[in-house]
Short mmCIF file of C-alpha atoms and ligand atoms in Angstrom, two decimals:
data_model
loop_
_atom_site.label_atom_id
_atom_site.label_comp_id
_atom_site.label_asym_id
_atom_site.label_seq_id
_atom_site.Cartn_x
_atom_site.Cartn_y
_atom_site.Cartn_z
CA MET A 1 3.13 -31.52 -45.48
CA ALA A 2 0.64 -33.13 -48.08
CA GLY A 3 -0.79 -30.87 -50.78
CA GLU A 4 -1.47 -27.36 -50.17
CA ARG A 5 -3.51 -28.36 -46.63
CA GLY A 6 -1.85 -26.11 -43.50
CA HIS A 7 -1.28 -28.92 -41.26
CA PHE A 8 0.20 -28.83 -37.60
CA GLY A 9 3.59 -29.13 -37.07
CA THR A 10 3.90 -31.42 -34.43
CA ARG A 11 1.78 -34.28 -31.96
CA LEU A 12 1.63 -31.35 -29.10
CA GLY A 13 0.22 -28.71 -31.41
CA PHE A 14 -2.37 -31.10 -33.06
CA ILE A 15 -3.51 -31.94 -29.41
CA LEU A 16 -3.36 -28.41 -27.96
CA ALA A 17 -5.82 -27.15 -30.74
CA ALA A 18 -8.09 -29.92 -30.41
CA ALA A 19 -8.31 -29.16 -27.00
CA GLY A 20 -8.36 -26.09 -27.29
CA SER A 21 -11.64 -26.61 -29.04
CA ALA A 22 -12.71 -28.79 -26.28
CA VAL A 23 -11.94 -27.37 -23.68
CA GLY A 24 -14.22 -23.98 -23.41
CA LEU A 25 -17.14 -22.41 -22.48
CA GLY A 26 -19.00 -25.82 -22.55
CA ASN A 27 -16.48 -27.38 -19.16
CA VAL A 28 -17.13 -24.11 -17.28
CA TRP A 29 -20.19 -22.35 -17.64
CA LYS A 30 -22.49 -24.87 -19.31
CA PHE A 31 -21.40 -28.27 -17.25
CA PRO A 32 -22.37 -26.63 -13.70
CA TYR A 33 -25.52 -25.41 -14.13
CA LEU A 34 -26.97 -28.18 -16.35
CA ALA A 35 -25.20 -30.09 -13.57
CA GLY A 36 -26.93 -27.74 -10.95
CA GLU A 37 -30.39 -28.24 -12.57
CA ASN A 38 -30.46 -31.83 -13.22
CA GLY A 39 -29.90 -33.66 -9.64
CA GLY A 40 -26.09 -33.07 -9.55
CA ALA A 41 -23.80 -36.30 -9.52
CA VAL A 42 -26.43 -38.30 -11.01
CA PHE A 43 -26.32 -36.02 -14.11
CA LEU A 44 -21.67 -36.14 -13.68
CA PHE A 45 -22.32 -39.51 -13.30
CA ILE A 46 -24.88 -39.94 -16.41
CA TYR A 47 -22.27 -37.65 -18.27
CA LEU A 48 -19.22 -40.08 -17.39
CA GLY A 49 -20.19 -43.00 -18.57
CA PHE A 50 -21.12 -41.34 -22.26
CA ILE A 51 -17.89 -39.88 -22.15
CA LEU A 52 -16.38 -43.69 -21.52
CA THR A 53 -19.20 -45.45 -23.85
CA ILE A 54 -19.24 -42.69 -26.93
CA GLY A 55 -17.41 -39.81 -26.39
CA LEU A 56 -14.18 -41.16 -26.71
CA SER A 57 -15.17 -43.72 -29.62
CA VAL A 58 -16.55 -40.71 -31.73
CA MET A 59 -13.75 -38.00 -31.38
CA LEU A 60 -11.69 -41.06 -32.43
CA ALA A 61 -13.99 -41.83 -35.82
CA GLU A 62 -13.75 -37.91 -36.44
CA PHE A 63 -10.16 -37.23 -36.30
CA ALA A 64 -9.60 -40.67 -38.82
CA ILE A 65 -12.16 -39.23 -40.96
CA GLY A 66 -10.79 -35.83 -41.35
CA ARG A 67 -7.41 -37.25 -41.39
CA ARG A 68 -7.44 -40.00 -44.35
CA ALA A 69 -9.79 -37.35 -46.27
CA GLN A 70 -8.06 -34.41 -45.78
CA ARG A 71 -11.15 -32.54 -46.35
CA ASN A 72 -13.54 -30.43 -44.03
CA PRO A 73 -16.71 -32.53 -43.14
CA VAL A 74 -18.33 -31.88 -46.32
CA GLY A 75 -15.77 -32.90 -48.84
CA ALA A 76 -14.45 -36.06 -46.27
CA PHE A 77 -17.98 -37.49 -46.91
CA LYS A 78 -17.80 -36.70 -50.85
CA ALA A 79 -14.11 -38.04 -51.03
CA LEU A 80 -14.97 -41.14 -48.88
CA LYS A 81 -18.18 -42.12 -50.41
CA GLY A 82 -20.75 -40.19 -51.16
CA GLY A 83 -24.07 -40.23 -51.79
CA PRO A 84 -26.93 -38.62 -48.70
CA TRP A 85 -23.66 -39.51 -46.06
CA VAL A 86 -22.39 -35.75 -47.67
CA ALA A 87 -25.61 -34.82 -45.84
CA VAL A 88 -23.82 -35.42 -42.20
CA GLY A 89 -21.36 -32.62 -43.45
CA GLY A 90 -24.00 -30.67 -44.15
CA MET A 91 -26.06 -30.54 -41.03
CA GLY A 92 -22.36 -29.86 -39.60
CA VAL A 93 -21.64 -26.90 -41.32
CA PHE A 94 -25.10 -26.07 -40.19
CA CYS A 95 -24.52 -26.49 -36.50
CA GLY A 96 -21.59 -24.06 -36.56
CA PHE A 97 -23.45 -21.32 -37.48
CA ILE A 98 -26.56 -22.21 -34.71
CA ILE A 99 -24.09 -23.25 -31.99
CA LEU A 100 -21.49 -20.27 -32.59
CA SER A 101 -24.63 -17.80 -32.91
CA PHE A 102 -25.10 -18.04 -29.16
CA TYR A 103 -21.86 -19.26 -27.67
CA SER A 104 -20.55 -15.57 -29.32
CA VAL A 105 -23.60 -14.03 -27.06
CA VAL A 106 -22.35 -15.82 -23.71
CA GLY A 107 -18.45 -15.71 -24.69
CA GLY A 108 -19.66 -11.85 -24.86
CA TRP A 109 -20.63 -12.24 -21.17
CA THR A 110 -16.96 -13.68 -20.40
CA VAL A 111 -15.41 -10.57 -21.67
CA ALA A 112 -17.86 -8.04 -20.17
CA TYR A 113 -16.61 -9.92 -16.96
CA ALA A 114 -12.74 -9.23 -17.17
CA VAL A 115 -13.62 -5.75 -17.60
CA LYS A 116 -16.32 -5.33 -14.78
CA SER A 117 -13.81 -7.23 -12.51
CA ALA A 118 -10.77 -5.05 -13.59
CA THR A 119 -13.51 -1.86 -12.77
CA GLY A 120 -13.79 -2.74 -9.34
CA LEU A 121 -17.83 -2.93 -10.27
CA LEU A 122 -18.07 -6.39 -8.95
CA ALA A 123 -16.21 -5.74 -5.73
CA ASN A 124 -19.26 -5.81 -3.75
CA GLY A 125 -19.38 -9.95 -2.17
CA ASP A 126 -22.50 -10.01 -1.35
CA ALA A 127 -24.67 -12.66 -3.07
CA LYS A 128 -27.65 -11.03 -4.09
CA ALA A 129 -26.19 -8.43 -5.64
CA LEU A 130 -24.23 -10.51 -7.86
CA GLY A 131 -27.26 -12.17 -8.72
CA ASN A 132 -28.50 -8.35 -9.49
CA ALA A 133 -25.98 -7.08 -11.40
CA PHE A 134 -25.80 -10.33 -13.83
CA GLY A 135 -29.25 -10.21 -14.78
CA GLY A 136 -29.35 -6.44 -15.16
CA PHE A 137 -26.59 -6.65 -17.40
CA ILE A 138 -27.62 -9.74 -19.84
CA GLY A 139 -31.09 -8.19 -19.85
CA ASP A 140 -30.51 -4.94 -21.40
CA PRO A 141 -30.30 -4.78 -25.38
CA VAL A 142 -27.31 -2.95 -26.29
CA GLU A 143 -24.68 -3.99 -23.97
CA PRO A 144 -24.38 -7.08 -24.25
CA LEU A 145 -24.66 -7.14 -28.24
CA ILE A 146 -21.41 -5.07 -27.84
CA TYR A 147 -19.21 -7.46 -26.59
CA HIS A 148 -20.80 -10.17 -28.51
CA ALA A 149 -19.88 -8.01 -31.45
CA LEU A 150 -16.50 -7.93 -29.80
CA PHE A 151 -16.15 -11.49 -29.65
CA MET A 152 -16.94 -12.22 -32.66
CA ALA A 153 -15.10 -9.77 -34.58
CA VAL A 154 -12.05 -11.74 -32.73
CA THR A 155 -12.94 -14.59 -34.11
CA MET A 156 -13.78 -13.53 -37.91
CA ALA A 157 -10.08 -11.62 -37.93
CA VAL A 158 -8.08 -14.75 -36.78
CA VAL A 159 -9.83 -17.12 -38.78
CA ALA A 160 -10.14 -14.93 -42.18
CA LYS A 161 -6.33 -15.02 -41.90
CA GLY A 162 -5.40 -18.12 -40.71
CA VAL A 163 -2.95 -16.99 -37.92
CA HIS A 164 -3.72 -19.86 -36.17
CA GLY A 165 -0.21 -20.67 -35.75
CA GLY A 166 0.33 -17.97 -33.36
CA ILE A 167 -2.65 -18.83 -31.42
CA GLU A 168 -1.41 -22.16 -30.85
CA ARG A 169 1.88 -20.73 -28.99
CA VAL A 170 -0.22 -18.29 -26.86
CA CYS A 171 -2.60 -21.15 -25.60
CA ARG A 172 0.71 -22.97 -25.34
CA VAL A 173 1.20 -20.22 -22.61
CA LEU A 174 -1.89 -19.12 -21.22
CA MET A 175 -4.17 -22.52 -21.05
CA PRO A 176 -1.82 -23.80 -18.13
CA VAL A 177 -2.19 -20.42 -16.34
CA LEU A 178 -5.64 -21.42 -16.31
CA PHE A 179 -5.63 -24.76 -15.55
CA VAL A 180 -4.07 -23.48 -11.98
CA LEU A 181 -6.41 -21.20 -11.38
CA LEU A 182 -8.97 -23.37 -11.32
CA VAL A 183 -6.73 -25.51 -9.11
CA VAL A 184 -6.74 -22.58 -6.58
CA LEU A 185 -10.54 -21.51 -7.05
CA CYS A 186 -11.51 -25.42 -6.48
CA ILE A 187 -9.50 -25.57 -3.18
CA ARG A 188 -11.32 -22.06 -2.00
CA SER A 189 -14.47 -22.94 -3.29
CA VAL A 190 -14.65 -27.11 -1.64
CA THR A 191 -13.39 -25.01 1.64
CA LEU A 192 -15.94 -22.26 1.82
CA PRO A 193 -17.82 -22.90 5.30
CA GLY A 194 -21.26 -24.33 3.99
CA ALA A 195 -19.25 -26.06 1.01
CA GLY A 196 -19.88 -29.73 1.92
CA ALA A 197 -23.55 -29.32 0.92
CA GLY A 198 -22.11 -28.79 -2.84
CA ILE A 199 -19.57 -31.65 -2.45
CA ALA A 200 -22.24 -33.93 -1.26
CA PHE A 201 -24.78 -32.55 -4.23
CA PHE A 202 -21.76 -33.47 -6.64
CA LEU A 203 -20.89 -36.92 -5.38
CA GLU A 204 -23.44 -38.91 -4.35
CA PRO A 205 -26.13 -39.84 -6.73
CA ASP A 206 -29.60 -40.66 -6.54
CA PHE A 207 -30.35 -42.60 -9.04
CA SER A 208 -34.30 -42.59 -8.51
CA LYS A 209 -34.29 -39.43 -9.36
CA VAL A 210 -33.09 -40.17 -13.34
CA ASN A 211 -35.34 -38.66 -15.89
CA GLY A 212 -35.45 -38.79 -19.81
CA ALA A 213 -34.90 -35.05 -19.71
CA MET A 214 -32.25 -35.62 -17.69
CA VAL A 215 -29.88 -38.53 -19.58
CA THR A 216 -30.63 -36.05 -23.38
CA ALA A 217 -28.80 -33.14 -21.59
CA ALA A 218 -26.13 -35.25 -20.14
CA LEU A 219 -25.96 -37.02 -23.53
CA GLY A 220 -26.28 -33.59 -25.35
CA GLN A 221 -23.53 -32.10 -23.20
CA ALA A 222 -20.56 -35.10 -23.78
CA PHE A 223 -21.07 -34.11 -27.50
CA PHE A 224 -21.05 -30.09 -26.80
CA SER A 225 -18.17 -30.71 -24.67
CA LEU A 226 -16.49 -32.46 -26.84
CA SER A 227 -16.48 -31.00 -29.93
CA LEU A 228 -18.33 -34.06 -31.84
CA GLY A 229 -21.17 -34.53 -33.84
CA MET A 230 -20.90 -31.59 -36.45
CA GLY A 231 -17.64 -32.20 -38.04
CA ALA A 232 -14.99 -30.02 -36.20
CA MET A 233 -12.90 -32.37 -34.79
CA ILE A 234 -13.14 -33.78 -39.05
CA THR A 235 -11.68 -30.43 -39.87
CA TYR A 236 -9.57 -30.42 -37.18
CA GLY A 237 -8.44 -33.99 -37.94
CA SER A 238 -7.83 -33.02 -41.45
CA TYR A 239 -5.18 -30.60 -40.66
CA LEU A 240 -3.10 -33.46 -39.41
CA SER A 241 -0.35 -35.37 -41.29
CA ALA A 242 0.16 -39.52 -40.93
CA LYS A 243 2.22 -39.10 -37.46
CA VAL A 244 0.44 -38.42 -34.19
CA SER A 245 -1.20 -41.60 -32.96
CA LEU A 246 -4.95 -40.78 -33.38
CA PRO A 247 -6.26 -43.15 -30.29
CA GLY A 248 -3.69 -41.57 -27.94
CA ALA A 249 -4.39 -37.96 -29.25
CA ALA A 250 -7.90 -39.21 -28.71
CA LEU A 251 -7.52 -40.05 -25.21
CA TRP A 252 -5.59 -37.06 -24.32
CA VAL A 253 -7.95 -34.85 -25.96
CA THR A 254 -11.24 -36.31 -24.24
CA SER A 255 -9.26 -36.72 -20.88
CA LEU A 256 -8.50 -33.44 -20.53
CA ASP A 257 -11.65 -31.94 -21.25
CA THR A 258 -13.44 -34.54 -18.37
CA LEU A 259 -11.25 -33.54 -16.30
CA ILE A 260 -12.04 -29.71 -16.64
CA ALA A 261 -15.32 -30.18 -16.86
CA VAL A 262 -15.30 -31.73 -13.25
CA MET A 263 -13.28 -29.76 -11.68
CA ALA A 264 -15.45 -26.29 -12.84
CA GLY A 265 -17.94 -28.37 -10.96
CA PHE A 266 -15.98 -28.45 -7.65
CA MET A 267 -15.36 -24.93 -9.04
CA ILE A 268 -19.16 -23.72 -8.64
CA LEU A 269 -21.06 -25.89 -6.80
CA PRO A 270 -19.45 -26.07 -3.62
CA ALA A 271 -19.71 -22.41 -3.58
CA VAL A 272 -23.91 -22.07 -4.64
CA PHE A 273 -24.67 -23.87 -1.46
CA ALA A 274 -21.69 -22.35 0.22
CA PHE A 275 -23.31 -18.88 -0.56
CA GLY A 276 -27.29 -19.77 -0.79
CA PHE A 277 -27.42 -19.64 -4.24
CA ASP A 278 -30.05 -21.80 -6.06
CA PRO A 279 -28.34 -24.64 -8.22
CA GLY A 280 -31.04 -24.28 -10.42
CA ALA A 281 -30.28 -21.38 -11.29
CA GLY A 282 -29.21 -21.61 -15.17
CA PRO A 283 -27.12 -20.09 -17.47
CA GLY A 284 -26.24 -17.35 -15.00
CA LEU A 285 -24.81 -19.67 -12.29
CA THR A 286 -21.04 -19.07 -13.23
CA PHE A 287 -21.83 -15.98 -13.50
CA ILE A 288 -23.41 -15.07 -10.27
CA THR A 289 -21.13 -17.60 -8.15
CA LEU A 290 -17.73 -17.19 -9.29
CA PRO A 291 -17.43 -13.33 -8.35
CA ALA A 292 -18.88 -13.85 -4.72
CA VAL A 293 -15.95 -16.78 -4.55
CA PHE A 294 -13.48 -13.83 -5.69
CA SER A 295 -14.64 -11.57 -3.36
CA GLN A 296 -13.32 -14.44 -0.78
CA ILE A 297 -9.87 -14.64 -1.62
CA PRO A 298 -7.19 -11.79 -1.48
CA GLY A 299 -6.65 -10.08 -4.58
CA GLY A 300 -10.29 -10.94 -5.79
CA ALA A 301 -10.50 -8.15 -8.34
CA PHE A 302 -6.88 -8.90 -9.83
CA PHE A 303 -7.91 -12.57 -9.72
CA GLY A 304 -11.10 -12.16 -10.97
CA THR A 305 -9.46 -10.03 -14.33
CA LEU A 306 -7.05 -12.53 -14.95
CA PHE A 307 -9.74 -16.00 -14.56
CA PHE A 308 -12.00 -14.36 -17.46
CA VAL A 309 -10.07 -13.10 -19.63
CA LEU A 310 -8.27 -16.49 -19.33
CA LEU A 311 -12.01 -17.50 -19.72
CA ALA A 312 -12.62 -15.15 -23.21
CA VAL A 313 -9.41 -17.15 -24.30
CA ALA A 314 -10.62 -20.34 -23.77
CA ALA A 315 -13.94 -19.88 -25.01
CA LEU A 316 -12.25 -18.32 -28.61
CA THR A 317 -10.38 -21.29 -29.28
CA SER A 318 -13.34 -23.11 -29.01
CA ALA A 319 -15.00 -20.77 -31.38
CA PHE A 320 -12.47 -20.26 -33.81
CA SER A 321 -12.79 -24.13 -34.29
CA LEU A 322 -16.70 -23.65 -34.56
CA ILE A 323 -16.16 -21.20 -37.39
CA GLU A 324 -13.46 -23.43 -39.29
CA VAL A 325 -16.35 -25.88 -40.23
CA VAL A 326 -18.11 -23.42 -42.21
CA VAL A 327 -15.40 -21.46 -43.24
CA ALA A 328 -13.29 -24.89 -44.50
CA TYR A 329 -16.41 -25.71 -46.08
CA LEU A 330 -16.77 -22.38 -48.37
CA VAL A 331 -13.00 -22.41 -49.09
CA ASP A 332 -12.95 -26.33 -49.52
CA GLU A 333 -16.23 -26.48 -51.74
CA ARG A 334 -17.36 -23.75 -52.77
CA GLY A 335 -14.31 -21.69 -54.11
CA ILE A 336 -14.72 -18.63 -51.71
CA ARG A 337 -11.44 -16.91 -50.31
CA ARG A 338 -10.26 -17.98 -46.60
CA PHE A 339 -11.19 -13.81 -46.00
CA GLN A 340 -14.24 -13.35 -47.88
CA ALA A 341 -15.79 -16.87 -46.22
CA ALA A 342 -14.81 -15.76 -42.33
CA MET A 343 -16.62 -12.45 -43.17
CA GLY A 344 -19.41 -13.23 -44.40
CA ALA A 345 -19.93 -16.60 -41.82
CA GLY A 346 -19.26 -14.79 -39.38
CA PHE A 347 -21.67 -11.71 -39.77
CA VAL A 348 -24.70 -13.51 -40.44
CA ILE A 349 -23.91 -16.14 -37.41
CA PHE A 350 -23.37 -12.24 -36.02
CA ILE A 351 -27.10 -11.39 -36.90
CA LEU A 352 -27.96 -14.77 -35.72
CA GLY A 353 -26.91 -14.10 -32.24
CA ILE A 354 -28.92 -11.09 -31.88
CA PRO A 355 -32.36 -12.61 -30.22
CA SER A 356 -30.49 -14.85 -28.08
CA SER A 357 -29.12 -12.29 -26.43
CA LEU A 358 -32.15 -10.83 -26.97
CA SER A 359 -33.93 -13.02 -25.33
CA PHE A 360 -32.39 -12.47 -21.66
CA GLY A 361 -34.29 -9.11 -21.81
CA VAL A 362 -37.15 -7.74 -23.86
CA TRP A 363 -37.15 -10.69 -26.17
CA SER A 364 -37.66 -12.93 -22.65
CA SER A 365 -41.20 -12.88 -22.79
CA TYR A 366 -40.97 -15.66 -26.28
CA THR A 367 -40.97 -18.84 -25.39
CA VAL A 368 -41.86 -22.31 -26.74
CA ALA A 369 -42.16 -24.91 -24.33
CA GLY A 370 -40.83 -22.42 -21.25
CA LYS A 371 -37.84 -21.92 -23.66
CA ASN A 372 -36.61 -19.13 -25.20
CA PHE A 373 -34.84 -17.93 -28.43
CA PHE A 374 -31.35 -18.93 -27.03
CA ASP A 375 -32.22 -22.17 -24.70
CA ILE A 376 -34.55 -22.99 -28.37
CA MET A 377 -30.97 -22.79 -30.58
CA ASP A 378 -28.97 -24.63 -27.26
CA TYR A 379 -31.61 -27.22 -27.19
CA LEU A 380 -31.75 -28.00 -30.79
CA ALA A 381 -28.10 -28.15 -31.73
CA SER A 382 -26.81 -29.60 -28.37
CA ASN A 383 -29.47 -32.04 -27.79
CA LEU A 384 -30.39 -33.33 -30.46
CA MET A 385 -28.49 -32.01 -33.49
CA LEU A 386 -24.87 -33.09 -32.39
CA PRO A 387 -26.28 -36.37 -31.46
CA ALA A 388 -27.48 -36.82 -34.04
CA GLY A 389 -24.65 -36.23 -36.18
CA GLY A 390 -23.66 -38.43 -34.02
CA ILE A 391 -24.52 -41.66 -35.19
CA PHE A 392 -24.50 -40.79 -38.47
CA ILE A 393 -20.46 -40.87 -37.56
CA SER A 394 -20.13 -43.73 -35.52
CA LEU A 395 -22.23 -45.95 -38.31
CA PHE A 396 -20.25 -44.46 -41.29
CA ALA A 397 -17.37 -45.10 -39.06
CA GLY A 398 -18.04 -48.82 -37.72
CA TRP A 399 -19.92 -50.03 -41.37
CA VAL A 400 -19.13 -48.17 -44.46
CA ALA A 401 -15.35 -46.67 -44.43
CA PHE A 402 -13.92 -49.01 -41.31
CA PRO A 403 -11.39 -50.37 -44.17
CA LYS A 404 -10.70 -47.32 -45.38
CA LEU A 405 -10.44 -46.05 -41.71
CA MET A 406 -7.41 -48.42 -41.03
CA GLU A 407 -5.39 -47.67 -44.45
CA ALA A 408 -2.53 -47.27 -41.83
CA GLY A 409 -0.12 -45.27 -44.83
CA GLU A 410 -2.48 -43.35 -46.18
CA GLY A 411 -3.48 -41.59 -43.09
CA GLY A 412 -5.82 -44.19 -41.78
CA ILE A 413 -5.31 -45.83 -37.91
CA GLU A 414 -2.38 -46.95 -37.28
CA LYS A 415 -1.53 -50.77 -37.38
CA SER A 416 -0.91 -50.76 -33.48
CA PHE A 417 -4.28 -49.78 -32.26
CA ARG A 418 -4.79 -53.06 -30.73
CA LEU A 419 -8.92 -52.50 -29.97
CA ALA A 420 -10.02 -52.05 -33.03
CA ARG A 421 -12.28 -53.89 -33.56
CA ILE A 422 -14.06 -53.48 -30.18
CA TRP A 423 -13.78 -49.56 -31.69
CA GLN A 424 -15.72 -51.04 -35.02
CA ALA A 425 -17.68 -52.44 -32.91
CA ILE A 426 -19.07 -49.22 -30.62
CA CYS A 427 -19.26 -47.35 -33.50
CA ARG A 428 -21.43 -50.59 -35.14
CA TYR A 429 -23.76 -50.88 -32.50
CA VAL A 430 -23.54 -49.38 -28.89
CA ALA A 431 -23.41 -45.99 -30.08
CA PRO A 432 -25.60 -45.04 -32.22
CA VAL A 433 -28.17 -47.58 -30.55
CA ALA A 434 -27.23 -46.04 -27.29
CA ILE A 435 -27.72 -42.31 -28.44
CA ALA A 436 -31.12 -43.51 -30.59
CA TRP A 437 -32.74 -44.36 -27.40
CA THR A 438 -31.50 -41.56 -25.63
CA LEU A 439 -33.27 -39.21 -28.30
CA ILE A 440 -36.36 -41.16 -28.29
CA ASN A 441 -36.48 -41.07 -24.76
CA GLY A 442 -36.03 -37.49 -24.27
CA LEU A 443 -38.55 -36.77 -26.53
N1 LIG B 1 -16.32 -27.96 -27.51
C1 LIG B 1 -16.95 -26.11 -26.74
C2 LIG B 1 -16.57 -26.05 -25.10
O1 LIG B 1 -17.12 -26.61 -24.39
O2 LIG B 1 -17.01 -24.95 -24.74
C3 LIG B 1 -18.21 -26.03 -27.90
C4 LIG B 1 -18.15 -26.52 -28.84
C5 LIG B 1 -16.97 -26.62 -29.72
C6 LIG B 1 -19.47 -27.27 -29.79
C7 LIG B 1 -16.71 -27.12 -31.52
C8 LIG B 1 -18.95 -28.00 -30.80
C9 LIG B 1 -17.65 -27.52 -31.48
F1 LIG B 1 -18.15 -28.41 -32.90
#
């Protein structure tokens, strides 16, 4: 333990916490519907390309900046260099508000679906009825807000108390169970009659269909899913002692997150085709498809409930990391007590989430360029701010802080890291150029 900062006890504990941040709704809810909207396999391959070339390197950069500085994102840029770089951390804190506001709305949907599965409301396996049920639920002005409030309340309570230790222990048990359930559901989905078209859609790319918007979406999803670009991994790295190998941890977290996204694709897309849903249905895709899959397995109500409970837990562990960026900033830089910081930030985020929730119902007609409030929040944060944050974090690691980040004894990256020069070159040139090029093309 260095100083008064709480630290992760073990390498496994840290990897699980960082993976807990990365694995969440981004994998199970967002990835399948984005792949469905953006040509399936083409999206998958571009996404994987971004993870390998950019995601892994930015992940290592964030871990290293956090561990070296032992601060929240704002404090870390201040401590390592200062000047305008501090704004990168500030943008990260702002992103934490924006992303959690709509993330919690969807987190609420998962809680609601756990309840609905348990009470038999989803027992009717008719595809059309399931679609209508979902549309009716998210379009309701009140019900989803109650679940959004519940989701935020749990997030605030846990982060206010700083009881991550307990959460870590719970996750160690629950996440492997979620993983096993995902395997079972993948098998059920790909063996449904008519699933073949979905498998082909997900695995056989047609690169003639590539367009700028699709590439931007894949880049944004790579950042969103790996929790990169806003300092969440800087914050977690700052709770890390010098014993853990950072490149190894970055590789583990990235691989695990990618594996789960690909599995979610296999769980949803073949079933979408088997049941005749529209792969471009958007944010509701997972929620209308999964109940249909559950209706096709024995004990579906039980497994459906279990699955949505576990998904809610996975979403919560991601939500903790989102609000922790804000709370760590308020505590470290503003001297606010943890409890007050968590309550205040959580309340503002809850309020900010209300228009997102209403944009599926009473406010659905308020749109800009075809996007409702929810879409705009998501687009701004995921497709613009996170990748922009990624540019600056890469440049900072490659050009400004590289020598400091390599000071092994001071919490930098260990001496045994042989690929340091390649990593530096990616941070200096490859990642910033590729991200900037994608952003410009998307606009
Ligand atoms: N990575 C999370 C997911 O895939 O669900 C979402 C997320 C968490 C994004 C933390 C950004 C972040 F800083």
